[in-house]
Amino acid sequence: MVKKLTREDHLIEIQSLISNNQYHKALSELKKVVEEYPDDYKLRINYGNIHHFLGNITEAKNEYEKSLELSKSKEALNNLAVIHIEKRDYENAIKLCNDAIGIDASYADAYYNISLCFELLDDYTESLNNLNKCLDIDGNHFKAMILKYKVAQNTCDWPVISELEKILNDNIEMGLEHPFMNVSRYDDESINYRNARSWQKNNQSNIVSNDISLSKTKNEKIKIGFMCGEFRNHPTFFLIKNLFKHINRKLFNIYVFSYAHENYCREYIEKDVDNFIDINDQSDDLTETKVKSFNLDILIDLSVLIPHNKMSIIKRKLAKSTVSYLGFPGTSCAENYDYIIADRIVIPETEREFYSEKIIYLPNFYQVNDGEIKARQFDNNNFKLKHQLPLNKIILSCFNQSFKIEKSLFECWINILKKHKSTVIWLLKENQIMQNNITKFASSQGIEIDRIIFADRLPRDMHLQRLCLSDIALDTLTYNGHTTTTDAIQCGIPIVGFSGNHFASRVSHSLLKSINLNELVAFNLEEYSKKIQNLIEDDVYREQISKKLRSHEFMSDFYNLEKFTRDFEKALISIMN
């Protein structure tokens, strides 16, 4: 007679399956145990956890809710809150975390998740309040330290950044620092590689799949898929939106797998592709089935590691080859990416060893643009007054996000302002704390606060109109302007770019080299300052650069999206070969 397995026997078997990355089998086994012990709320939580890991968000949510019907536990409340965070339902996530804290006032993870919600809502005051509560309870809560660093970046709180920098540096091998944060603060390919490798090891399991094999049938045309969660008011959409118009449909079938998109973006793109597939709110299993049904030759992931990505699905090997492009400026260290598209400036040949992906080089520049000239002529005086800009000053602008503005960079700008009384600096106002910190620091350095001008966010067309009022655009260091550098070029504004030691800090160099303006690329802060001051002091030189940027002949290759697309297609064909 076969001995009946106990609850504990089942759990040991399930844990063994999980250890061997057999998540679908583990889920099937746990379902049987849940059916046998339907009133065990902890089993429901574990059942929800595996569903969550497999991307079955609806099923995970249902299991956490069933667990709460059996027993109101802090763990189920917190796990359910995480689901709501992923669905961008921050209000309900905060409520659930507060309910968890009501059960256990020392539940550090709940405070962390509340702080994460507020950070995502750009409410940095409340985010910091809850982060400090979390760290008061658990001073070694490393995720909270990382989030506090991120908040400090976004608010230009340089003393806090300095305080936390060493802690982050000493713990790179823990795999808790997101690769995006690492490349935003450290321009060292070897460190970025180590961090990404640790992150993947700690956060990504081996491939899990619902056992749908890829077809070996050869397609009549090359089938290309693009997966993206940024077809909305986002730089990725603005950069790539016109590429699809030029792809040779005699050679390629184009499929877009999109989520979190806005309708106007969908309508803009879907007329230029074979199929626009909405995968919003679908489980990973369903998405895998859907994508594999198209028998793709190449899948290009446009999101990669940025927030709300689909790496959990990408790792299921959805196409014969998978490519990282545009979304993340660095290596993912994820086995599921076969290639990364770059150019020889952003990834020099000498840096290949720090990329897990094979590198496909485009011949000129890697970052696509929409091929549209943005430079405009209008009554500058009236338009300047509308944007609270002085009429008789040289406008230095930087519309990069605040996390890119480092203390050493801002000190450089301050020194330029001190030497050149005819200048003001024009920045994007990301949040009130950032504005307060910037203003306070400038004032402490003897700069009149009216020489630091802050611009609110505007719809893109209106923003590009006002950008044309700048005299000189200023790049950032560790994480360059990428889309913002393209914006300045397209608006005909001379931009002094910076070239550093990793992908994210070489994009402006790549773009300026592509238009034969290497003279505007600096390789250290001293050069950077001198090049800016040359443009300030020499009106004729500044106007010469601006005329070049507004010249159709000089800029013809930059705006030649047809040529860029042919080069892009050759890169894809090289993968096939």
Coordinates of C-alpha atoms in Angstrom, one line a residue:
M1 CA 0.0 0.0 0.0
V2 CA 1.4 3.4 -1.0
K3 CA 1.8 5.7 1.9
K4 CA -0.2 8.9 1.5
L5 CA 2.0 12.0 1.4
T6 CA 1.7 14.5 4.2
R7 CA 1.4 18.2 3.7
E8 CA 5.1 18.5 4.6
D9 CA 6.1 15.8 2.1
H10 CA 4.3 17.7 -0.6
L11 CA 6.0 20.9 0.3
I12 CA 9.5 19.3 0.2
E13 CA 8.7 17.9 -3.2
I14 CA 7.5 21.3 -4.4
Q15 CA 10.6 23.1 -3.0
S16 CA 12.7 20.6 -4.9
L17 CA 10.9 21.4 -8.2
I18 CA 11.4 25.1 -7.6
S19 CA 15.1 24.6 -6.9
N20 CA 15.3 22.9 -10.3
N21 CA 13.4 25.7 -12.0
Q22 CA 10.4 23.5 -12.7
Y23 CA 7.9 26.1 -11.8
H24 CA 5.0 24.9 -13.9
K25 CA 5.3 21.4 -12.3
A26 CA 5.6 23.0 -8.8
L27 CA 2.4 25.0 -9.5
S28 CA 0.6 21.9 -10.5
E29 CA 1.7 20.0 -7.4
L30 CA 0.8 23.0 -5.1
K31 CA -2.6 23.2 -6.7
K32 CA -3.3 19.6 -5.5
V33 CA -2.1 20.4 -2.0
V34 CA -4.3 23.5 -1.9
E35 CA -7.3 21.5 -2.9
E36 CA -6.5 19.0 -0.2
Y37 CA -6.0 21.7 2.4
P38 CA -8.3 24.5 1.2
D39 CA -8.3 26.3 4.6
D40 CA -4.6 26.7 4.9
Y41 CA -4.0 30.4 4.2
K42 CA -0.2 30.0 4.1
L43 CA -0.5 27.5 1.2
R44 CA -2.7 30.1 -0.6
I45 CA 0.1 32.6 -0.2
N46 CA 2.7 30.2 -1.6
Y47 CA 0.4 29.3 -4.5
G48 CA 0.0 33.0 -5.2
N49 CA 3.7 33.5 -5.1
I50 CA 4.4 30.9 -7.8
H51 CA 1.6 32.3 -10.0
H52 CA 3.2 35.8 -9.5
F53 CA 6.7 34.5 -10.4
L54 CA 5.2 33.0 -13.6
G55 CA 3.6 36.3 -14.5
N56 CA 0.1 35.0 -13.8
I57 CA -0.9 38.3 -12.1
T58 CA -4.7 37.7 -12.0
E59 CA -4.3 34.3 -10.5
A60 CA -1.8 35.5 -8.0
K61 CA -4.1 38.3 -7.0
N62 CA -7.0 35.9 -6.5
E63 CA -4.9 33.5 -4.3
Y64 CA -3.8 36.4 -2.0
E65 CA -7.3 37.5 -1.7
K66 CA -8.5 34.0 -0.9
S67 CA -5.7 33.8 1.7
L68 CA -7.0 37.0 3.3
E69 CA -10.5 35.6 3.5
L70 CA -9.1 32.8 5.6
S71 CA -6.7 34.9 7.7
K72 CA -5.8 38.6 7.5
S73 CA -2.0 38.1 7.4
K74 CA 0.6 40.8 6.9
E75 CA 2.3 38.7 4.3
A76 CA -0.7 38.3 2.1
L77 CA -1.5 42.0 2.4
N78 CA 2.0 43.0 1.4
N79 CA 2.2 40.6 -1.5
L80 CA -1.2 41.8 -2.8
A81 CA 0.2 45.4 -2.5
V82 CA 3.1 44.4 -4.8
I83 CA 0.6 43.2 -7.4
H84 CA -1.2 46.6 -7.2
I85 CA 2.2 48.4 -7.5
E86 CA 2.9 46.4 -10.7
K87 CA -0.5 47.4 -12.0
R88 CA 0.3 51.0 -11.1
D89 CA -2.6 51.1 -8.7
Y90 CA -0.6 52.9 -6.0
E91 CA -3.5 54.1 -3.9
N92 CA -4.7 50.6 -3.1
A93 CA -1.2 49.4 -2.7
I94 CA -0.6 52.0 0.0
K95 CA -3.8 51.1 1.8
L96 CA -2.9 47.4 1.8
C97 CA 0.6 48.1 3.2
N98 CA -1.0 50.3 5.9
D99 CA -3.3 47.4 6.8
A100 CA -0.2 45.1 7.1
I101 CA 1.4 47.7 9.4
G102 CA -1.8 47.7 11.4
I103 CA -1.0 44.0 12.1
D104 CA 2.7 44.5 12.7
A105 CA 3.9 48.0 13.3
S106 CA 7.5 46.9 12.8
Y107 CA 7.0 45.4 9.3
A108 CA 9.8 47.0 7.4
D109 CA 8.9 45.6 4.0
A110 CA 5.5 47.3 4.1
Y111 CA 7.1 50.7 4.8
Y112 CA 9.4 50.1 1.9
N113 CA 6.6 49.3 -0.4
I114 CA 4.7 52.5 0.7
S115 CA 7.9 54.5 0.0
L116 CA 8.2 52.9 -3.4
C117 CA 4.6 53.9 -4.2
F118 CA 5.2 57.5 -3.2
E119 CA 8.5 57.6 -5.2
L120 CA 6.6 56.4 -8.3
L121 CA 4.1 59.1 -7.7
D122 CA 6.9 61.7 -7.5
D123 CA 6.0 62.5 -3.9
Y124 CA 9.5 62.4 -2.5
T125 CA 8.6 63.9 0.9
E126 CA 6.3 61.0 1.8
S127 CA 8.7 58.5 0.1
L128 CA 11.5 59.7 2.4
N129 CA 9.3 59.6 5.5
N130 CA 8.4 56.0 4.9
L131 CA 12.0 55.1 3.9
N132 CA 13.3 56.5 7.2
K133 CA 10.7 54.5 9.1
C134 CA 11.8 51.4 7.3
L135 CA 15.4 52.0 8.0
D136 CA 14.7 52.8 11.7
I137 CA 13.2 49.3 12.0
D138 CA 15.8 47.6 9.9
G139 CA 19.0 49.6 9.4
N140 CA 20.4 47.0 7.0
H141 CA 17.4 47.1 4.7
F142 CA 19.5 47.4 1.5
K143 CA 16.5 47.8 -0.9
A144 CA 15.5 50.8 1.2
M145 CA 19.0 52.3 1.0
I146 CA 19.0 51.9 -2.8
L147 CA 15.6 53.6 -3.0
K148 CA 16.8 56.4 -0.8
Y149 CA 19.8 56.8 -3.1
K150 CA 17.4 57.0 -6.1
V151 CA 15.2 59.6 -4.3
A152 CA 18.4 61.6 -3.5
Q153 CA 19.4 61.5 -7.2
N154 CA 15.9 62.7 -8.3
T155 CA 16.0 65.5 -5.7
C156 CA 19.7 66.5 -6.2
D157 CA 20.3 65.8 -2.5
W158 CA 24.1 65.4 -3.0
P159 CA 25.0 65.0 0.8
V160 CA 22.7 61.9 0.9
I161 CA 24.2 60.5 -2.3
S162 CA 27.7 61.0 -0.9
E163 CA 26.6 59.2 2.4
L164 CA 25.2 56.2 0.6
E165 CA 27.7 55.9 -2.3
K166 CA 30.3 53.8 -0.5
I167 CA 27.6 51.4 0.9
L168 CA 26.3 50.7 -2.6
N169 CA 29.9 50.3 -4.0
D170 CA 30.8 47.8 -1.2
N171 CA 27.7 45.6 -2.0
I172 CA 27.7 45.3 -5.8
E173 CA 28.0 41.5 -5.5
M174 CA 24.8 41.3 -3.5
G175 CA 22.7 41.7 -6.7
L176 CA 20.3 44.2 -5.2
E177 CA 21.3 47.3 -7.1
H178 CA 19.3 47.6 -10.3
P179 CA 21.6 47.8 -13.4
F180 CA 19.9 51.1 -14.5
M181 CA 20.9 52.8 -11.2
N182 CA 24.4 51.4 -11.5
V183 CA 25.0 52.9 -15.0
S184 CA 23.5 56.2 -13.8
R185 CA 26.1 56.6 -11.1
Y186 CA 29.2 54.6 -12.2
D187 CA 30.8 55.0 -15.7
D188 CA 33.0 51.9 -15.5
E189 CA 32.0 49.0 -17.9
S190 CA 33.7 46.4 -15.7
I191 CA 31.7 47.5 -12.6
N192 CA 28.5 47.8 -14.6
Y193 CA 29.1 44.3 -15.9
R194 CA 29.7 42.9 -12.4
N195 CA 26.6 44.6 -11.1
A196 CA 24.4 43.4 -13.9
R197 CA 25.7 39.9 -13.6
S198 CA 25.0 39.9 -9.8
W199 CA 21.5 41.4 -10.4
Q200 CA 20.6 38.7 -12.9
K201 CA 21.9 35.9 -10.7
N202 CA 19.9 37.3 -7.7
N203 CA 16.7 38.3 -9.5
Q204 CA 16.2 36.1 -12.6
S205 CA 15.8 32.4 -12.6
N206 CA 16.7 30.1 -15.4
I207 CA 14.3 29.9 -18.3
V208 CA 10.8 28.8 -17.4
S209 CA 8.5 27.9 -20.2
N210 CA 5.2 26.3 -20.7
D211 CA 6.9 23.9 -23.1
I212 CA 5.9 25.5 -26.4
S213 CA 8.7 24.8 -28.9
L214 CA 9.7 27.2 -31.6
S215 CA 8.8 26.2 -35.1
K216 CA 11.7 25.2 -37.3
T217 CA 9.8 26.1 -40.4
K218 CA 11.6 28.7 -42.6
N219 CA 9.6 31.8 -43.1
E220 CA 9.0 33.3 -46.6
K221 CA 10.0 36.7 -45.3
I222 CA 12.1 37.5 -42.2
K223 CA 9.7 37.9 -39.3
I224 CA 10.7 40.6 -36.9
G225 CA 9.0 41.3 -33.6
F226 CA 9.3 44.4 -31.4
M227 CA 8.3 44.2 -27.8
C228 CA 7.8 47.5 -26.0
G229 CA 6.0 49.1 -23.0
E230 CA 6.9 52.6 -23.9
F231 CA 4.6 53.5 -26.8
R232 CA 3.2 56.5 -24.9
N233 CA 4.6 59.9 -23.8
H234 CA 8.1 58.4 -23.6
P235 CA 11.5 58.9 -25.3
T236 CA 11.4 55.5 -26.9
F237 CA 8.2 56.2 -28.8
F238 CA 9.5 59.6 -30.0
L239 CA 12.7 58.1 -31.3
I240 CA 11.5 55.0 -33.0
K241 CA 8.0 56.0 -34.2
N242 CA 8.9 56.6 -37.8
L243 CA 11.3 53.7 -38.3
F244 CA 8.5 51.3 -39.1
K245 CA 7.4 53.5 -42.1
H246 CA 10.7 52.7 -43.9
I247 CA 11.3 49.0 -43.3
N248 CA 11.3 47.0 -46.5
R249 CA 8.1 45.0 -46.4
K250 CA 9.2 42.9 -49.3
L251 CA 11.9 41.5 -47.1
F252 CA 10.3 41.7 -43.6
N253 CA 7.1 41.1 -41.8
I254 CA 6.8 43.4 -38.8
Y255 CA 4.9 42.5 -35.6
V256 CA 4.6 44.8 -32.5
F257 CA 3.9 43.3 -29.1
S258 CA 2.8 46.3 -26.9
Y259 CA 1.7 46.9 -23.4
A260 CA 1.0 50.1 -21.3
H261 CA 0.6 52.0 -24.6
E262 CA -1.5 55.1 -25.3
N263 CA -4.1 54.8 -28.0
Y264 CA -2.7 57.7 -30.1
C265 CA 0.7 55.9 -30.2
R266 CA -1.0 52.6 -31.2
E267 CA -2.9 54.3 -34.0
Y268 CA 0.4 56.0 -35.2
I269 CA 2.3 52.8 -35.4
E270 CA -0.1 50.1 -36.3
K271 CA -0.7 51.3 -39.8
D272 CA 2.9 50.7 -40.6
V273 CA 3.3 47.2 -39.3
D274 CA 1.7 43.8 -40.2
N275 CA 0.2 43.3 -36.8
F276 CA 0.0 45.3 -33.6
I277 CA -0.6 42.8 -30.7
D278 CA -1.9 44.1 -27.4
I279 CA -0.4 42.1 -24.6
N280 CA -1.5 44.4 -21.8
D281 CA -2.6 42.6 -18.6
Q282 CA -1.9 39.1 -20.1
S283 CA -0.2 36.3 -18.2
D284 CA 3.3 35.3 -19.2
D285 CA 2.0 32.0 -20.3
L286 CA -0.6 33.5 -22.6
T287 CA 1.9 36.1 -24.0
E288 CA 4.4 33.3 -24.7
T289 CA 1.8 31.3 -26.6
K290 CA 0.8 34.3 -28.6
V291 CA 4.3 35.5 -29.5
K292 CA 5.5 32.0 -30.4
S293 CA 2.5 31.5 -32.7
F294 CA 4.1 34.1 -35.1
N295 CA 7.3 32.0 -35.5
L296 CA 9.6 35.0 -35.2
D297 CA 13.1 35.0 -36.6
I298 CA 14.1 38.0 -34.4
L299 CA 12.5 39.6 -31.4
I300 CA 13.8 43.1 -30.6
D301 CA 13.2 44.1 -27.0
L302 CA 12.9 47.9 -26.8
S303 CA 12.4 48.0 -23.0
V304 CA 15.0 45.5 -21.6
L305 CA 15.7 46.5 -18.0
I306 CA 13.8 49.7 -17.6
P307 CA 10.7 49.7 -15.3
H308 CA 7.7 47.6 -16.2
N309 CA 9.8 45.4 -18.6
K310 CA 8.9 42.0 -19.9
M311 CA 12.2 40.1 -19.2
S312 CA 10.2 37.4 -17.4
I313 CA 8.7 36.6 -20.8
I314 CA 11.7 37.4 -22.9
K315 CA 13.7 34.7 -21.0
R316 CA 11.4 32.0 -22.4
K317 CA 13.1 32.2 -25.8
L318 CA 10.3 33.6 -27.9
A319 CA 12.2 33.8 -31.2
K320 CA 15.2 32.3 -32.9
S321 CA 17.3 35.3 -31.9
T322 CA 16.6 38.0 -29.3
V323 CA 18.0 41.5 -29.5
S324 CA 18.4 44.3 -27.0
Y325 CA 18.0 47.8 -28.5
L326 CA 17.4 51.3 -27.3
G327 CA 15.8 50.7 -23.9
F328 CA 18.9 50.1 -21.8
P329 CA 22.4 51.6 -22.4
G330 CA 24.5 48.7 -21.2
T331 CA 24.7 44.9 -20.9
S332 CA 21.8 43.1 -19.4
C333 CA 23.9 40.0 -18.5
A334 CA 20.8 38.0 -19.2
E335 CA 21.3 34.8 -21.2
N336 CA 18.1 35.4 -23.1
Y337 CA 19.6 38.3 -25.2
D338 CA 21.7 37.1 -28.1
Y339 CA 22.6 40.5 -29.5
I340 CA 22.7 44.2 -28.6
I341 CA 22.6 46.9 -31.3
A342 CA 25.2 49.6 -30.9
D343 CA 27.9 51.7 -32.7
R344 CA 31.6 51.8 -32.2
I345 CA 31.5 54.9 -30.0
V346 CA 29.0 53.7 -27.4
I347 CA 30.6 50.3 -27.3
P348 CA 34.2 50.4 -28.5
E349 CA 35.8 47.1 -29.7
T350 CA 38.0 47.1 -26.6
E351 CA 34.9 46.9 -24.3
R352 CA 33.3 43.8 -25.8
E353 CA 34.4 41.7 -22.9
F354 CA 32.0 43.5 -20.6
Y355 CA 28.9 42.5 -22.6
S356 CA 27.1 39.2 -22.4
E357 CA 25.5 39.9 -25.7
K358 CA 27.1 39.7 -29.1
I359 CA 27.4 43.2 -30.5
I360 CA 25.9 44.2 -33.8
Y361 CA 27.4 47.5 -34.9
L362 CA 25.5 50.1 -37.0
P363 CA 27.9 51.9 -39.3
N364 CA 27.2 55.5 -38.2
F365 CA 25.1 56.0 -35.0
Y366 CA 23.0 53.5 -33.1
Q367 CA 20.2 55.8 -31.8
V368 CA 17.4 56.2 -34.2
N369 CA 15.5 59.5 -34.5
D370 CA 12.2 60.4 -36.1
G371 CA 13.9 62.2 -39.0
E372 CA 12.0 65.5 -38.3
I373 CA 13.6 68.9 -38.1
K374 CA 12.4 70.8 -35.0
A375 CA 14.2 74.1 -35.4
R376 CA 11.7 77.0 -35.7
Q377 CA 11.7 80.7 -36.2
F378 CA 9.5 83.0 -34.2
D379 CA 9.4 86.3 -32.2
N380 CA 12.0 85.3 -29.7
N381 CA 11.4 88.3 -27.3
N382 CA 7.7 87.6 -26.8
F383 CA 8.3 83.9 -26.6
K384 CA 11.1 84.4 -24.0
L385 CA 8.9 86.6 -21.9
K386 CA 6.2 83.9 -22.0
H387 CA 8.7 81.4 -20.5
Q388 CA 10.1 83.9 -17.9
L389 CA 13.4 84.1 -19.7
P390 CA 15.5 87.3 -19.7
L391 CA 15.8 89.1 -23.1
N392 CA 19.5 90.2 -22.9
K393 CA 21.1 87.0 -21.5
I394 CA 22.7 83.9 -23.0
I395 CA 20.5 81.0 -22.1
L396 CA 22.3 77.8 -21.0
S397 CA 19.8 75.0 -20.9
C398 CA 19.8 71.4 -19.6
F399 CA 16.5 69.6 -19.8
N400 CA 17.8 66.2 -18.7
Q401 CA 16.1 64.5 -15.8
S402 CA 17.4 65.6 -12.4
F403 CA 19.0 62.2 -11.5
K404 CA 21.6 63.0 -14.1
I405 CA 22.7 66.3 -12.5
E406 CA 25.7 65.5 -10.3
K407 CA 27.3 67.8 -7.8
S408 CA 30.6 68.1 -9.7
L409 CA 28.7 69.0 -12.9
F410 CA 26.6 71.6 -11.1
E411 CA 29.7 73.1 -9.6
C412 CA 31.2 73.4 -13.1
W413 CA 28.0 75.3 -14.2
I414 CA 28.2 77.5 -11.1
N415 CA 31.8 78.5 -12.0
I416 CA 30.7 79.3 -15.6
L417 CA 27.9 81.5 -14.2
K418 CA 30.4 83.3 -12.0
K419 CA 32.7 84.1 -14.8
H420 CA 30.0 85.1 -17.3
K421 CA 27.5 87.5 -15.8
S422 CA 25.6 87.5 -19.1
T423 CA 24.4 83.9 -18.6
V424 CA 21.5 82.2 -16.9
I425 CA 20.9 78.5 -16.6
W426 CA 17.5 76.9 -17.5
L427 CA 16.6 73.6 -16.0
L428 CA 13.7 71.2 -16.0
K429 CA 11.8 71.3 -12.7
E430 CA 11.4 67.7 -11.8
N431 CA 10.0 68.3 -8.3
Q432 CA 9.9 71.0 -5.7
I433 CA 12.6 69.4 -3.5
M434 CA 15.0 69.3 -6.4
Q435 CA 14.3 73.0 -7.1
N436 CA 14.9 73.9 -3.5
N437 CA 18.1 71.9 -3.2
I438 CA 19.5 73.4 -6.5
T439 CA 18.5 76.9 -5.5
K440 CA 19.9 76.6 -2.0
F441 CA 23.3 75.3 -3.3
A442 CA 23.5 78.0 -6.0
S443 CA 22.8 80.6 -3.4
S444 CA 25.5 79.2 -1.1
Q445 CA 27.9 79.7 -3.9
G446 CA 27.0 83.4 -4.4
I447 CA 24.8 83.0 -7.4
E448 CA 21.6 85.1 -7.5
I449 CA 18.6 82.7 -7.5
D450 CA 17.0 84.5 -10.5
R451 CA 19.9 83.2 -12.6
I452 CA 18.6 79.6 -12.1
I453 CA 15.4 79.4 -14.1
F454 CA 13.1 76.3 -13.8
A455 CA 10.8 75.1 -16.5
D456 CA 7.7 73.0 -15.8
R457 CA 7.0 70.0 -17.9
L458 CA 5.0 70.7 -21.1
P459 CA 3.5 68.5 -23.9
R460 CA 6.3 67.5 -26.2
D461 CA 5.5 69.9 -29.1
M462 CA 5.4 72.9 -26.7
H463 CA 8.6 71.8 -25.0
L464 CA 10.5 71.6 -28.4
Q465 CA 9.2 75.1 -29.2
R466 CA 10.6 76.5 -26.1
L467 CA 13.9 74.6 -26.4
C468 CA 14.6 76.6 -29.5
L469 CA 15.0 79.6 -27.2
S470 CA 18.2 78.1 -25.8
D471 CA 21.5 79.5 -26.9
I472 CA 23.7 76.6 -25.7
A473 CA 22.5 73.1 -24.4
L474 CA 24.5 71.4 -21.7
D475 CA 25.0 67.7 -21.6
T476 CA 25.3 65.6 -18.4
L477 CA 28.2 63.4 -17.4
T478 CA 27.7 59.8 -16.1
Y479 CA 24.4 59.5 -17.9
N480 CA 24.3 61.7 -21.0
G481 CA 21.3 63.2 -22.6
H482 CA 20.2 60.6 -25.1
T483 CA 16.8 61.8 -26.4
T484 CA 17.5 65.2 -25.0
T485 CA 20.7 65.5 -27.0
T486 CA 18.8 64.5 -30.1
D487 CA 16.2 67.2 -29.2
A488 CA 18.9 69.9 -29.0
I489 CA 20.4 68.9 -32.3
Q490 CA 17.0 68.8 -34.0
C491 CA 16.2 72.2 -32.6
G492 CA 19.4 73.7 -34.0
I493 CA 20.9 74.4 -30.5
P494 CA 24.7 74.0 -30.1
I495 CA 25.2 71.3 -27.4
V496 CA 28.5 70.6 -25.6
G497 CA 28.5 66.8 -25.1
F498 CA 30.5 64.7 -22.7
S499 CA 32.2 61.4 -23.5
G500 CA 32.8 59.1 -20.5
N501 CA 33.8 55.5 -19.9
H502 CA 30.6 53.5 -20.6
F503 CA 27.7 53.2 -23.0
A504 CA 25.4 55.7 -21.1
S505 CA 28.1 58.4 -21.0
R506 CA 29.1 58.1 -24.7
V507 CA 25.7 58.6 -26.5
S508 CA 26.1 62.3 -27.0
H509 CA 29.6 61.7 -28.4
S510 CA 28.1 59.2 -30.8
L511 CA 25.4 61.7 -32.0
L512 CA 27.8 64.6 -32.3
K513 CA 30.3 62.5 -34.2
S514 CA 27.6 61.4 -36.6
I515 CA 27.1 65.1 -37.7
N516 CA 30.8 65.9 -37.8
L517 CA 30.8 68.0 -34.7
N518 CA 33.4 66.2 -32.7
E519 CA 34.7 69.7 -31.7
L520 CA 31.8 69.9 -29.3
V521 CA 32.7 66.7 -27.4
A522 CA 34.6 67.0 -24.1
F523 CA 36.4 64.1 -22.4
N524 CA 36.8 65.7 -18.9
L525 CA 35.2 68.6 -16.9
E526 CA 38.0 71.0 -17.8
E527 CA 37.5 70.5 -21.5
Y528 CA 33.7 70.6 -21.0
S529 CA 33.9 74.0 -19.3
K530 CA 36.2 75.5 -21.9
K531 CA 34.0 74.4 -24.8
I532 CA 30.9 75.9 -23.1
Q533 CA 32.8 79.2 -22.4
N534 CA 34.1 79.3 -26.0
L535 CA 30.5 79.3 -27.2
I536 CA 29.5 81.9 -24.7
E537 CA 32.4 84.3 -25.6
D538 CA 32.3 83.9 -29.3
D539 CA 28.9 84.9 -30.8
V540 CA 30.1 84.3 -34.3
Y541 CA 31.3 80.7 -33.6
R542 CA 28.1 80.0 -31.8
E543 CA 26.0 81.2 -34.7
Q544 CA 28.2 79.1 -37.1
I545 CA 27.4 76.0 -35.2
S546 CA 23.7 76.8 -35.0
K547 CA 23.6 77.4 -38.8
K548 CA 25.2 74.0 -39.4
L549 CA 22.6 72.4 -37.3
R550 CA 19.8 74.1 -39.2
S551 CA 21.4 73.4 -42.6
H552 CA 19.6 70.6 -44.5
E553 CA 22.7 69.9 -46.5
F554 CA 25.0 69.6 -43.4
M555 CA 22.4 67.5 -41.5
S556 CA 21.2 65.4 -44.4
D557 CA 22.6 62.0 -43.1
F558 CA 21.3 62.6 -39.6
Y559 CA 17.7 63.1 -40.9
N560 CA 18.0 60.4 -43.5
L561 CA 15.8 57.8 -41.9
E562 CA 15.6 55.8 -45.1
K563 CA 19.4 55.3 -45.0
F564 CA 19.3 54.5 -41.2
T565 CA 16.6 51.9 -41.8
R566 CA 18.7 50.2 -44.6
D567 CA 21.6 50.0 -42.2
F568 CA 19.3 48.7 -39.5
E569 CA 17.9 46.0 -41.9
K570 CA 21.5 44.9 -42.9
A571 CA 22.2 44.5 -39.1
L572 CA 19.1 42.2 -38.8
I573 CA 20.0 40.3 -42.0
S574 CA 23.5 39.7 -40.5
I575 CA 21.9 38.0 -37.5
M576 CA 20.0 35.7 -39.9
N577 CA 23.2 34.8 -41.7

